[in-house]
Short mmCIF file of N, CA and C in Angstrom, two decimals:
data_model
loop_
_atom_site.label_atom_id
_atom_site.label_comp_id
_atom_site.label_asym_id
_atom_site.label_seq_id
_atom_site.Cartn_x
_atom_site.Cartn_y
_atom_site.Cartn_z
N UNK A 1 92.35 146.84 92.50
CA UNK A 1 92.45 147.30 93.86
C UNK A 1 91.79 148.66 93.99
N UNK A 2 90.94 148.81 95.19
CA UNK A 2 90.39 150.08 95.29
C UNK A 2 91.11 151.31 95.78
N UNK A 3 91.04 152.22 95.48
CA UNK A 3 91.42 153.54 96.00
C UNK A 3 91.53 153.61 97.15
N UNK A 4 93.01 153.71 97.89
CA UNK A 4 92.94 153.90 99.22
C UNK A 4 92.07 155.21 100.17
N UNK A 5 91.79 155.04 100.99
CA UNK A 5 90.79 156.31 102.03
C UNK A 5 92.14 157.09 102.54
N UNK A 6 91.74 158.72 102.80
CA UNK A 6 92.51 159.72 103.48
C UNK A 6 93.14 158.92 104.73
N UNK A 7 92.62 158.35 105.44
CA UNK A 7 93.11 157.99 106.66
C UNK A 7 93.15 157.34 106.61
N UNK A 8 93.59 156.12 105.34
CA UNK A 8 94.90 155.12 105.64
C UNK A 8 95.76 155.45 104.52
N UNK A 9 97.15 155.40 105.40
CA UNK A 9 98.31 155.48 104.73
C UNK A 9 98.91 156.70 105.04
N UNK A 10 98.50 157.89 105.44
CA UNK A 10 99.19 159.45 105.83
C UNK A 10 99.59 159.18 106.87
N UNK A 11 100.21 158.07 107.38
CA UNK A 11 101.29 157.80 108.51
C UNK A 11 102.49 157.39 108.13
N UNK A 12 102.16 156.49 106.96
CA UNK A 12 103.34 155.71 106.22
C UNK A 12 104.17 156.02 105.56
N UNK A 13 105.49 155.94 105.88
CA UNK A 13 105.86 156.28 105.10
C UNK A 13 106.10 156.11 103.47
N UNK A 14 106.47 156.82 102.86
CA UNK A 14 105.82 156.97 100.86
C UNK A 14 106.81 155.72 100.34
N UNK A 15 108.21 155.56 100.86
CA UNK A 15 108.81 154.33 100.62
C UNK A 15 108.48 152.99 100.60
N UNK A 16 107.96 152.88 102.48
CA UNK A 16 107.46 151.56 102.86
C UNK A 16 105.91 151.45 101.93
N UNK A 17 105.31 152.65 101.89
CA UNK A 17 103.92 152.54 101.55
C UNK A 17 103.90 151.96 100.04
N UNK A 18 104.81 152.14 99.07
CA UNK A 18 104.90 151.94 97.99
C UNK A 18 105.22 150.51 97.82
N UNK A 19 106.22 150.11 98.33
CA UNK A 19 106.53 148.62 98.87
C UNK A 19 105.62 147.78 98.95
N UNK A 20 104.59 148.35 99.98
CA UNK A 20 103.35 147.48 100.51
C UNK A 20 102.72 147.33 99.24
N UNK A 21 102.24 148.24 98.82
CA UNK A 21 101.18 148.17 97.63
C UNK A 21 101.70 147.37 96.10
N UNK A 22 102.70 147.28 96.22
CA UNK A 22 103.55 146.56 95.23
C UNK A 22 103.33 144.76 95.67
N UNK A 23 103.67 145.00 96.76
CA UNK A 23 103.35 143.26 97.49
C UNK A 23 101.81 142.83 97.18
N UNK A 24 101.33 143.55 97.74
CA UNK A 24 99.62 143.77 98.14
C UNK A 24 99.12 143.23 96.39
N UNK A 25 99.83 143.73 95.57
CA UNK A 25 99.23 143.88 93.94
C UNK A 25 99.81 142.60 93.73
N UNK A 26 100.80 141.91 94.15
CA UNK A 26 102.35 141.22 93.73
C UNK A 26 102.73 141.15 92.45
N UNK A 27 102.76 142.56 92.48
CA UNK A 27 103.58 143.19 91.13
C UNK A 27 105.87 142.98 91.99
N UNK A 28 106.52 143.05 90.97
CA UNK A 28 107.65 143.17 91.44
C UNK A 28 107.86 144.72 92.42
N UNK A 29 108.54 144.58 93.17
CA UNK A 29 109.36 145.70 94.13
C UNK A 29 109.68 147.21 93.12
N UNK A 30 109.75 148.69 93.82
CA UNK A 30 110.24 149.71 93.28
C UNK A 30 110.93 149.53 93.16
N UNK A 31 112.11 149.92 92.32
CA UNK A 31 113.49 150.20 92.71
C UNK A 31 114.06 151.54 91.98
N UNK A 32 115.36 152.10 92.78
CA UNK A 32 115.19 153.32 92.90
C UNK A 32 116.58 153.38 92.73
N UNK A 33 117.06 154.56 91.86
CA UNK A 33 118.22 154.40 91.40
C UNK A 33 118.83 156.03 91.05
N UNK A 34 119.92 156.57 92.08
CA UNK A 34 120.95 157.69 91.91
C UNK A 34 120.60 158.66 90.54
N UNK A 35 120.57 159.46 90.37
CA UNK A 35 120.67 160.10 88.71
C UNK A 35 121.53 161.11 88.86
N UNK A 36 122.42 161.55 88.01
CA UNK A 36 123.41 162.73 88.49
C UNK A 36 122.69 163.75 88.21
N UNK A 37 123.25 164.36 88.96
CA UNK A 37 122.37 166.70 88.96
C UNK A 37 123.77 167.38 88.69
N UNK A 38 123.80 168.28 87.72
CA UNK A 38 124.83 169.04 88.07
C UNK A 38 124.71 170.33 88.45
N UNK A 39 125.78 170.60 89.06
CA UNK A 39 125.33 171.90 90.20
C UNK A 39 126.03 172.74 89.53
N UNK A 40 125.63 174.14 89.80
CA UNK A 40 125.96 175.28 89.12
C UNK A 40 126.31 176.29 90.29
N UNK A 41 127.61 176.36 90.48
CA UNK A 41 128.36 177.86 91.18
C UNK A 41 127.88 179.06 91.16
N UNK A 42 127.37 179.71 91.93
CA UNK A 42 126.90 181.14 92.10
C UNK A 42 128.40 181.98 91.97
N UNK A 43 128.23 183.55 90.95
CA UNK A 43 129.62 183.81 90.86
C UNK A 43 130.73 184.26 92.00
N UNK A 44 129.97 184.33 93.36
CA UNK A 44 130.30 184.46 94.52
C UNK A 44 131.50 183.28 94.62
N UNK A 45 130.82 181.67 94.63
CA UNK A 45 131.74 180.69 95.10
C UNK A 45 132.49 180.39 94.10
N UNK A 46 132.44 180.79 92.92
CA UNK A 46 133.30 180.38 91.56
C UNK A 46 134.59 181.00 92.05
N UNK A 47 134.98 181.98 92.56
CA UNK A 47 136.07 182.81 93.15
C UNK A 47 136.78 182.01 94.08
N UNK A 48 135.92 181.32 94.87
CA UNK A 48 136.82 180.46 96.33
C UNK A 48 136.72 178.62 95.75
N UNK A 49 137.00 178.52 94.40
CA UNK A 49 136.14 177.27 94.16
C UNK A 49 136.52 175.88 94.64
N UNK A 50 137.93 176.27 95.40
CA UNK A 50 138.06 174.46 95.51
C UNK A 50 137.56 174.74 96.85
N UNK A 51 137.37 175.49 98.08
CA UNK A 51 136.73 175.46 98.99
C UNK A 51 135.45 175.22 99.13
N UNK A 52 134.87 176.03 98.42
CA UNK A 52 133.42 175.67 98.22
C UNK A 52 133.36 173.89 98.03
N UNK A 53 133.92 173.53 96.64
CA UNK A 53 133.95 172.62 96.48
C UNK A 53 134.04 171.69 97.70
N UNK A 54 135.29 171.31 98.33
CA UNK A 54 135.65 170.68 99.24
C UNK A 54 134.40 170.93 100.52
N UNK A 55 133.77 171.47 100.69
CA UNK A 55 132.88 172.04 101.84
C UNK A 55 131.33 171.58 101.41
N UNK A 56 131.22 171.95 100.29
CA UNK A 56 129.44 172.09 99.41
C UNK A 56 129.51 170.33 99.22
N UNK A 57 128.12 169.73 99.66
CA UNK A 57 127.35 168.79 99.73
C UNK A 57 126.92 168.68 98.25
N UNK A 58 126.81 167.26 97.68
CA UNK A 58 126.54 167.17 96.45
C UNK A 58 124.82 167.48 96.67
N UNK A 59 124.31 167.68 95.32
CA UNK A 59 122.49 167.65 94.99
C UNK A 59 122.45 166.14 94.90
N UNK A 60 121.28 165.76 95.00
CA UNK A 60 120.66 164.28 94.55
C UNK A 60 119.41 164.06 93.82
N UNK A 61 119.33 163.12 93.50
CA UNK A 61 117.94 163.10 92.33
C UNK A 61 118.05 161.59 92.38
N UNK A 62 116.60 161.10 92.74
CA UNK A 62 116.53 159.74 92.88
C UNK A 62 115.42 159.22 91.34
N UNK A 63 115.42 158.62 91.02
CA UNK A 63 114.14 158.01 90.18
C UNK A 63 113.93 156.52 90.45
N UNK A 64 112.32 156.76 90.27
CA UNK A 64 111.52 155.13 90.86
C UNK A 64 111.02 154.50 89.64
N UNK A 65 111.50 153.48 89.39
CA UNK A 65 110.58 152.37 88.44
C UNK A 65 109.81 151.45 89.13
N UNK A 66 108.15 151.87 88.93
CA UNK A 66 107.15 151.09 89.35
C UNK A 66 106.64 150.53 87.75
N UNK A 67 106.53 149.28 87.85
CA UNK A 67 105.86 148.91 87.04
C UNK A 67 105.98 149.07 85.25
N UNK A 68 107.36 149.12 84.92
CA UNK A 68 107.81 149.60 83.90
C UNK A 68 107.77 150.77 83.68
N UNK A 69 107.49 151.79 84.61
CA UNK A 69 107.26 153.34 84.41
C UNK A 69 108.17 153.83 85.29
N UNK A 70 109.01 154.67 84.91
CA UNK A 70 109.99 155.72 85.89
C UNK A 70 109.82 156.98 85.81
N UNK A 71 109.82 157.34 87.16
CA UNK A 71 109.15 158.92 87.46
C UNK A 71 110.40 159.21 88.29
N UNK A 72 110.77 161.11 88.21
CA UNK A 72 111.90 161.02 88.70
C UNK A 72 111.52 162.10 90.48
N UNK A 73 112.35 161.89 91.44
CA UNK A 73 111.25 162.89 92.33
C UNK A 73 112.11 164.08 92.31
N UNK A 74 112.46 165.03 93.47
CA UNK A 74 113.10 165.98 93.71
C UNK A 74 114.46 166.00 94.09
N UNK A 75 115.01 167.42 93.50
CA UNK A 75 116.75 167.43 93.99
C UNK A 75 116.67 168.00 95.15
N UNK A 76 117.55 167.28 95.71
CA UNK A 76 117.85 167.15 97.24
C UNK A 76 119.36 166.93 97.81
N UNK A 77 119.48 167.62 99.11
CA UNK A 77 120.81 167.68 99.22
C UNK A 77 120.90 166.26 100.09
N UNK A 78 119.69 165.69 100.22
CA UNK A 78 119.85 164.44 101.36
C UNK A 78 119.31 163.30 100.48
N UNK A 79 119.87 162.35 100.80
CA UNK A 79 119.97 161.01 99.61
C UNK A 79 118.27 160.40 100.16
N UNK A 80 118.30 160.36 101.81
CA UNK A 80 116.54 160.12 101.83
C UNK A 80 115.61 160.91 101.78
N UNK A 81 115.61 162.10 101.37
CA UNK A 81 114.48 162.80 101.09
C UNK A 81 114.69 162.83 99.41
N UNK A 82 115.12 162.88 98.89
CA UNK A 82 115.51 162.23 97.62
C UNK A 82 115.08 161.16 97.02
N UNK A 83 115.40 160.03 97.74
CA UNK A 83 114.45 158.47 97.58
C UNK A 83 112.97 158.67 97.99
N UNK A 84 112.17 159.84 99.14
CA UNK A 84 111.27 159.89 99.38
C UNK A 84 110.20 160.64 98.59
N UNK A 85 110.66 161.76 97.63
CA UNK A 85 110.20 162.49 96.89
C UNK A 85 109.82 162.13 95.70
N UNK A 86 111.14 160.78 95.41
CA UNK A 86 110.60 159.65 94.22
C UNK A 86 109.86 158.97 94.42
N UNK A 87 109.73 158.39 96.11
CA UNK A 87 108.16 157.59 95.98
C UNK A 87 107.13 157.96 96.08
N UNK A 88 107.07 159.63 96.44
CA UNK A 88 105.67 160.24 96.48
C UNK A 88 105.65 160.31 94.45
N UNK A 89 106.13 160.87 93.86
CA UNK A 89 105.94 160.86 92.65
C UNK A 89 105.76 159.73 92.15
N UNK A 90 105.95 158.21 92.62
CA UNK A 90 105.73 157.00 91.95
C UNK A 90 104.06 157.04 92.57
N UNK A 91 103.80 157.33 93.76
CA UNK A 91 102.71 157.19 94.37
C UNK A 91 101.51 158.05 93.56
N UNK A 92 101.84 159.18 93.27
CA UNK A 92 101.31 160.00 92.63
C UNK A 92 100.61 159.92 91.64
N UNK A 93 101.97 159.24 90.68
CA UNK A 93 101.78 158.75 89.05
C UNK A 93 100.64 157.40 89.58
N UNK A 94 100.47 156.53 90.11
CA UNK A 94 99.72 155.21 90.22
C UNK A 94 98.23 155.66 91.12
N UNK A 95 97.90 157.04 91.39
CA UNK A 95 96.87 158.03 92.24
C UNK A 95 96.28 157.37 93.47
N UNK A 96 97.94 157.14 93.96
CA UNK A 96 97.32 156.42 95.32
C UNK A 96 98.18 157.81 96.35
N UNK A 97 98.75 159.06 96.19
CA UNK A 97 98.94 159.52 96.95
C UNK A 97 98.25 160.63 97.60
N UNK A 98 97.55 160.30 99.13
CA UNK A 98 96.73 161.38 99.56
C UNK A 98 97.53 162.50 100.20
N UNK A 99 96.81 163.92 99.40
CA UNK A 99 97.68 164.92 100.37
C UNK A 99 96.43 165.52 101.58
N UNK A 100 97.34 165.70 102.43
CA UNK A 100 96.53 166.67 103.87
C UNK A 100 95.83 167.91 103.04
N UNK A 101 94.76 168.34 103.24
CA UNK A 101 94.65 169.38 102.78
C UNK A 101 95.10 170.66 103.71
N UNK A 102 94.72 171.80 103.11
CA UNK A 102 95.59 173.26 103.98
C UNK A 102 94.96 173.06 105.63
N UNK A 103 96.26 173.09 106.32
CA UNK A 103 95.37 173.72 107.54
C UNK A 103 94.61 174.53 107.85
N UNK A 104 94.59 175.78 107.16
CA UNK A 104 94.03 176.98 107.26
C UNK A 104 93.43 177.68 105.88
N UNK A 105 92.28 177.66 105.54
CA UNK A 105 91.95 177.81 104.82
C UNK A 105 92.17 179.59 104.20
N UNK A 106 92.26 180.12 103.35
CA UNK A 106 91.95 181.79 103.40
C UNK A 106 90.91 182.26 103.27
N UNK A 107 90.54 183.27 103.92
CA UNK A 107 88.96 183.93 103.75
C UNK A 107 88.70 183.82 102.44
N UNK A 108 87.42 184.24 102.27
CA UNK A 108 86.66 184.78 100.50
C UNK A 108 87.18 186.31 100.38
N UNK A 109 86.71 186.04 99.29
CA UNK A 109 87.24 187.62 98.88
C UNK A 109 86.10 187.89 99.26
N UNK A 110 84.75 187.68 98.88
CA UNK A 110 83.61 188.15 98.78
C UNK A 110 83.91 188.31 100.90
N UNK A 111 84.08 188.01 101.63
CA UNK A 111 83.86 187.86 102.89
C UNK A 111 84.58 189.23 103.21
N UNK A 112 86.21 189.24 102.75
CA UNK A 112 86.93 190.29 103.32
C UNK A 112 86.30 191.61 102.86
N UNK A 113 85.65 191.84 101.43
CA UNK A 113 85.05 193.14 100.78
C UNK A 113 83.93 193.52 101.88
N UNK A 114 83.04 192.48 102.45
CA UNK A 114 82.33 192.92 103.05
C UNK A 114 83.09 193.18 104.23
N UNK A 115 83.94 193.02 105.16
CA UNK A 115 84.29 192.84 106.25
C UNK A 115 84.88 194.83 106.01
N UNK A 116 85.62 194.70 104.72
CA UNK A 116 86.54 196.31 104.83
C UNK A 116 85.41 197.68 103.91
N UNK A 117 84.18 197.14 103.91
CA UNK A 117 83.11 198.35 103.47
C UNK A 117 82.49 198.34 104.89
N UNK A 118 82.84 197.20 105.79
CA UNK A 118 82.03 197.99 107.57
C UNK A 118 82.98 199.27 107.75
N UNK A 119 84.26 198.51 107.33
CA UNK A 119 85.20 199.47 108.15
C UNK A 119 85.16 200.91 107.77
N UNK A 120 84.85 201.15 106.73
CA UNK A 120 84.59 202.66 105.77
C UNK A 120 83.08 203.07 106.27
N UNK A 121 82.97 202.71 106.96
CA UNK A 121 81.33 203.14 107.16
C UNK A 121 81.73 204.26 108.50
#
């Protein structure tokens, strides 16, 4: 299968998109599976700890098995950006994921030196 183009697929989402391409190949389905994180108390909340506790949102960490390979994505306090961070990293690992490049590029250096030797003039 060929390399997908910038402008297809940066709509899709990295879940469904992974899905597709799994069908598309008809390789078996991702699947994506919980991993525990353990969280570590700042010595602030260690003091109030069953509150904290009772109040503080667990971390999450999802990992994707594509293709006999598991990649794990980012900890997250939300279970779908969690599952989504694992399919950009499954997407990643298989180099089908396109990123946007910067909106805004930064000047040259060479551009700004000249721009701040007008100004000394």
């Amino acid at each position: 299968m060929a390399r997908i183009s910038a402008e297809y697929g940066g709509s899709i989402h990295p879940v469904s998109r992974l899905e597709m391409i799994q069908n598309a190949r008809k390789k078996s389905p991702p699947s994506y599976h919980p991993c525990p994180v353990e969280e570590r108390l700042t010595p602030a909340e260690s003091t109030n700890r069953k509150l904290v506790l009772a109040n503080k949102t667990k971390l999450l960490r999802y990992s994707c098995t594509v293709n006999d390979i598991t990649v794990f994505g980012a900890v997250s306090r939300s279970a779908k950006l969690a599952k989504l961070t694992a399919a950009e990293a499954a997407l990643e690992h298989l180099g089908l994921l396109v990123r946007a490049p910067p909106k805004r590029m930064p000047r040259p250096i060479l551009k700004l030196a000249v721009v701040n030797s007008r100004k000394g003039e």
